[in-house]
Amino acid sequence: MKKIITLIIAAAMLLGCAALAGCGKTEEKVLNVYTNAGFAPYEYLDENGKVVGVDIDVVNYIGEKLGYKVVINDIEFNAILNEVSKDKFAVGAAGMSKKPDRDEVALASEVYATSIQYIIAPKGTFEGEKVALADAVAYAAAASVKSIGVQKGTTGADLVAGGIEGTDAKVIEYSNAIIASNDIGSTVCAVVIDKMPAEAICKDKDNLQCWSLDAEMESYVMYFNKDNAELVASVNTILKKMISDGLIDQYTVKHSS
Ligand code: ARG
């Protein structure tokens, strides 16, 4: 009886296989990466307009190890998790901070970096190295331009939204922090974004300075489709090794210089 069942299953598999075009050829596995360039050193456009950065190096390395062709999609930051939830072989690699509402819709990888929110403002705006959120908000509330710029859908946007409650300060949401920073002095008085992207922006602009906000540390993860715990497990093994081998640090240095 068992033999017959095995035979029937084998026959059914053969038939099913024959019905598929290209059966027998090894199909190329594709990993769809969703990111949002404009967030150096993690993802930014190089001089040829190509998306490069730490996250891109990491997913390319992982893709190579696991035999996936990596396809990079540069989209709005706040649209990333929606794309990930639609496709089993999708991943959000965008310096994404781990947080509970995101964990509800996607599977987080190992933490591969940490960060903290920074504020970018005209040189000399604040004293010292660290600025309390309340002081940043008080500065905005007293400024002639009362809005703080943030990137839509980010943890920085959440932080500022919470901080300005009940004050005269306002917030303007931008599609990325670079565009927001170009508006400092015209439509916003400051911009809040993660540490390294803030430093990259300040490096490029003589009139601006960066300060760390007195906020909580954030942990960067890659977010995968809920139905692909298997992929996350394989990725985590590779990520851990990349971290212990110092590869991620190496990529970070390479993209920060
Ligand atoms: N870490 C922040 C967050 O998760 C900002 C990430 C923005 N990333 C980007 N590629 N633009 O909300």
Coordinates of C-alpha atoms and ligand atoms in Angstrom, one line a residue:
M1 CA 0.0 0.0 0.0
K2 CA 2.7 2.4 1.0
K3 CA 4.6 1.7 -2.2
I4 CA 1.5 2.5 -4.3
I5 CA 1.0 5.7 -2.5
T6 CA 4.6 6.7 -3.0
L7 CA 4.3 5.8 -6.7
I8 CA 1.1 7.9 -7.1
I9 CA 2.8 10.8 -5.4
A10 CA 5.9 10.5 -7.6
A11 CA 3.7 10.3 -10.7
A12 CA 1.8 13.4 -9.6
M13 CA 5.0 15.3 -9.0
L14 CA 6.3 14.4 -12.4
L15 CA 3.1 15.5 -14.1
G16 CA 3.0 18.7 -12.1
C17 CA 6.6 19.3 -13.1
A18 CA 6.0 18.7 -16.8
A19 CA 3.1 21.2 -16.7
L20 CA 5.5 23.9 -15.6
A21 CA 7.5 25.7 -18.3
G22 CA 11.3 25.5 -17.7
C23 CA 11.0 22.6 -15.3
G24 CA 14.2 20.9 -14.6
K25 CA 16.2 24.1 -15.0
T26 CA 17.2 25.6 -11.6
E27 CA 15.0 28.6 -11.2
E28 CA 16.7 31.8 -10.1
K29 CA 15.8 32.8 -6.6
V30 CA 15.2 36.5 -6.1
L31 CA 15.4 38.5 -3.0
N32 CA 13.5 41.8 -3.3
V33 CA 15.2 44.4 -1.2
Y34 CA 13.2 47.6 -0.3
T35 CA 15.2 50.6 0.9
N36 CA 15.1 54.4 0.9
A37 CA 18.3 56.1 -0.3
G38 CA 19.1 59.5 1.2
F39 CA 20.3 57.9 4.4
A40 CA 24.1 57.7 4.2
P41 CA 26.1 55.7 5.0
Y42 CA 23.4 53.0 5.1
E43 CA 21.8 53.8 1.6
Y44 CA 22.5 56.7 -0.7
L45 CA 23.0 57.4 -4.3
D46 CA 26.6 57.3 -5.7
E47 CA 27.8 59.7 -8.4
N48 CA 26.1 57.5 -11.1
G49 CA 22.7 57.5 -9.3
K50 CA 23.2 53.9 -8.1
V51 CA 21.9 52.9 -4.7
V52 CA 24.9 52.0 -2.5
G53 CA 25.7 51.8 1.2
V54 CA 26.2 49.5 4.2
D55 CA 22.7 47.9 3.9
I56 CA 23.3 47.3 0.2
D57 CA 26.6 45.6 0.9
V58 CA 25.0 43.5 3.6
V59 CA 22.1 42.3 1.5
N60 CA 24.4 41.6 -1.5
Y61 CA 26.7 39.5 0.8
I62 CA 23.7 37.6 2.2
G63 CA 22.3 37.1 -1.3
E64 CA 25.5 35.7 -2.5
K65 CA 25.8 33.3 0.4
L66 CA 22.3 32.0 0.1
G67 CA 22.1 31.9 -3.7
Y68 CA 19.6 34.8 -4.3
K69 CA 19.7 37.4 -7.0
V70 CA 19.4 40.6 -5.1
V71 CA 17.0 43.3 -6.6
I72 CA 17.2 46.7 -4.9
N73 CA 14.0 48.9 -4.9
D74 CA 14.4 52.5 -3.8
I75 CA 11.0 53.6 -2.5
E76 CA 9.4 55.9 0.1
F77 CA 10.5 54.9 3.6
N78 CA 7.0 54.6 5.0
A79 CA 6.0 52.2 2.1
I80 CA 8.7 49.6 2.9
L81 CA 6.8 47.4 5.4
N82 CA 3.8 47.3 3.2
E83 CA 5.9 45.9 0.3
V84 CA 7.5 43.4 2.7
S85 CA 4.2 42.1 3.9
K86 CA 3.0 41.4 0.3
D87 CA 6.0 39.3 -0.8
K88 CA 7.5 36.2 0.9
F89 CA 10.9 36.9 -0.5
A90 CA 11.1 40.6 0.4
V91 CA 13.2 42.4 2.9
G92 CA 13.3 46.0 4.2
A93 CA 16.9 47.0 4.5
A94 CA 16.9 50.7 5.4
G95 CA 18.5 51.4 8.7
M96 CA 15.1 50.4 10.2
S97 CA 14.9 50.7 14.0
K98 CA 13.2 47.7 15.7
K99 CA 9.9 48.7 17.3
P100 CA 6.8 46.9 18.4
D101 CA 4.3 48.1 15.7
R102 CA 6.8 47.0 13.0
D103 CA 7.3 43.6 14.7
E104 CA 3.5 43.1 14.3
V105 CA 3.7 43.2 10.6
A106 CA 7.1 41.8 9.8
L107 CA 9.9 39.6 11.2
A108 CA 13.0 41.3 12.5
S109 CA 16.5 40.0 11.9
E110 CA 19.3 40.1 14.4
V111 CA 20.3 43.6 15.4
Y112 CA 23.2 44.7 13.1
A113 CA 23.8 48.3 14.3
T114 CA 22.7 50.8 16.9
S115 CA 21.8 54.5 16.6
I116 CA 20.3 57.5 18.3
Q117 CA 18.3 60.5 17.1
Y118 CA 20.3 63.6 16.2
I119 CA 19.2 67.2 15.6
I120 CA 20.6 69.3 12.7
A121 CA 20.4 73.1 13.2
P122 CA 22.3 76.2 12.2
K123 CA 25.8 76.3 13.7
G124 CA 26.0 77.3 17.3
T125 CA 22.2 76.9 18.0
F126 CA 22.8 74.7 21.0
E127 CA 25.5 74.5 23.6
G128 CA 27.2 71.2 24.6
E129 CA 27.1 67.9 22.8
K130 CA 23.7 66.5 23.9
V131 CA 20.4 68.3 23.6
A132 CA 17.4 67.4 25.6
L133 CA 14.3 66.9 23.5
A134 CA 12.5 69.6 25.6
D135 CA 15.2 72.1 24.8
A136 CA 15.1 71.3 21.1
V137 CA 11.3 71.8 21.1
A138 CA 11.6 75.0 23.2
Y139 CA 14.1 76.4 20.6
A140 CA 11.6 75.6 17.8
A141 CA 8.7 77.1 19.7
A142 CA 10.7 80.3 20.1
A143 CA 12.0 80.5 16.6
S144 CA 10.4 82.5 13.8
V145 CA 10.1 79.3 11.8
K146 CA 8.6 77.0 14.3
S147 CA 8.7 73.7 12.4
I148 CA 11.1 70.8 12.9
G149 CA 11.7 68.7 9.7
V150 CA 11.6 64.9 9.9
Q151 CA 11.4 62.0 7.5
K152 CA 7.9 60.6 7.2
G153 CA 7.3 57.3 9.0
T154 CA 10.6 57.3 11.0
T155 CA 11.3 56.9 14.7
G156 CA 12.6 60.5 14.5
A157 CA 9.1 61.6 13.3
D158 CA 7.5 59.8 16.3
L159 CA 9.9 61.3 18.7
V160 CA 9.3 64.9 17.5
A161 CA 5.5 64.4 17.3
G162 CA 5.5 63.3 21.0
G163 CA 7.8 66.2 22.0
I164 CA 5.9 69.0 20.5
E165 CA 2.5 68.1 22.0
G166 CA 1.1 71.1 23.8
T167 CA 3.8 73.5 22.6
D168 CA 3.9 76.1 19.7
A169 CA 6.4 74.0 17.8
K170 CA 5.3 72.2 14.7
V171 CA 6.6 69.4 12.5
I172 CA 6.9 69.0 8.8
E173 CA 7.3 65.5 7.3
Y174 CA 9.6 65.1 4.3
S175 CA 10.3 62.2 2.0
N176 CA 13.9 62.3 3.2
A177 CA 16.3 64.1 5.6
I178 CA 18.4 65.6 2.9
I179 CA 15.5 67.5 1.4
A180 CA 14.4 68.5 4.9
S181 CA 17.9 69.8 5.7
N182 CA 17.9 72.0 2.5
D183 CA 14.9 73.8 4.1
I184 CA 16.7 74.7 7.3
G185 CA 16.4 78.4 7.6
S186 CA 13.4 78.7 5.2
T187 CA 10.6 76.3 6.2
V188 CA 12.1 74.4 9.1
C189 CA 14.4 75.5 11.9
A190 CA 16.0 72.1 12.5
V191 CA 15.8 68.5 11.3
V192 CA 15.7 65.3 13.4
I193 CA 17.2 62.1 11.9
D194 CA 19.4 59.2 13.0
K195 CA 23.0 59.9 14.0
M196 CA 25.1 58.8 11.0
P197 CA 22.8 60.2 8.3
A198 CA 22.8 63.5 10.3
E199 CA 26.6 63.5 10.4
A200 CA 26.7 62.9 6.7
I201 CA 24.5 65.9 6.0
C202 CA 26.4 68.2 8.4
K203 CA 29.7 67.2 6.8
D204 CA 28.3 68.4 3.5
K205 CA 27.0 71.8 4.8
D206 CA 29.2 74.4 6.4
N207 CA 26.3 76.3 8.0
L208 CA 24.9 73.3 9.8
Q209 CA 25.8 71.5 13.0
C210 CA 24.7 68.2 14.5
W211 CA 23.9 67.4 18.1
S212 CA 22.8 64.1 19.7
L213 CA 19.4 64.3 21.3
D214 CA 19.0 62.9 24.8
A215 CA 16.9 60.0 23.5
E216 CA 16.9 56.2 23.7
M217 CA 19.3 54.1 21.7
E218 CA 17.7 52.4 18.7
S219 CA 18.6 49.0 17.2
Y220 CA 18.8 48.5 13.4
V221 CA 17.3 45.3 12.0
M222 CA 16.2 44.1 8.6
Y223 CA 12.5 43.3 8.4
F224 CA 11.3 40.2 6.5
N225 CA 8.0 38.8 5.5
K226 CA 6.0 37.2 8.3
D227 CA 5.8 33.9 6.4
N228 CA 9.5 33.5 5.9
A229 CA 11.0 32.5 9.3
E230 CA 13.2 30.1 7.5
L231 CA 14.9 32.8 5.5
V232 CA 15.3 35.0 8.6
A233 CA 17.0 32.1 10.4
S234 CA 19.5 31.6 7.6
V235 CA 20.1 35.4 7.4
N236 CA 20.7 35.6 11.1
T237 CA 23.4 33.0 11.0
I238 CA 25.2 35.0 8.3
L239 CA 24.6 38.4 10.0
K240 CA 26.0 37.2 13.3
K241 CA 29.2 36.0 11.5
M242 CA 29.4 39.2 9.6
I243 CA 29.2 41.2 12.8
S244 CA 31.8 39.0 14.7
D245 CA 34.1 39.1 11.7
G246 CA 33.9 42.9 11.7
L247 CA 32.5 43.0 8.2
I248 CA 29.7 45.4 9.0
D249 CA 32.1 47.8 10.7
Q250 CA 34.3 47.6 7.6
Y251 CA 31.3 48.5 5.3
T252 CA 30.4 51.4 7.7
V253 CA 33.9 52.9 7.6
K254 CA 34.0 52.4 3.8
H255 CA 30.7 54.3 3.3
S256 CA 31.5 57.0 5.8
S257 CA 34.7 58.3 4.4
Ligands
ARG1 N1 16.0 54.4 12.0 C1 14.8 55.2 11.6 C2 13.6 54.4 11.6 O1 13.6 53.2 11.6 C3 15.0 55.9 10.3 C4 15.3 55.0 9.1 C5 15.2 55.8 7.8 N2 15.8 55.0 6.8 C6 16.0 55.3 5.5 N3 16.6 54.5 4.7 N4 15.6 56.5 5.1 O2 12.5 54.9 11.6

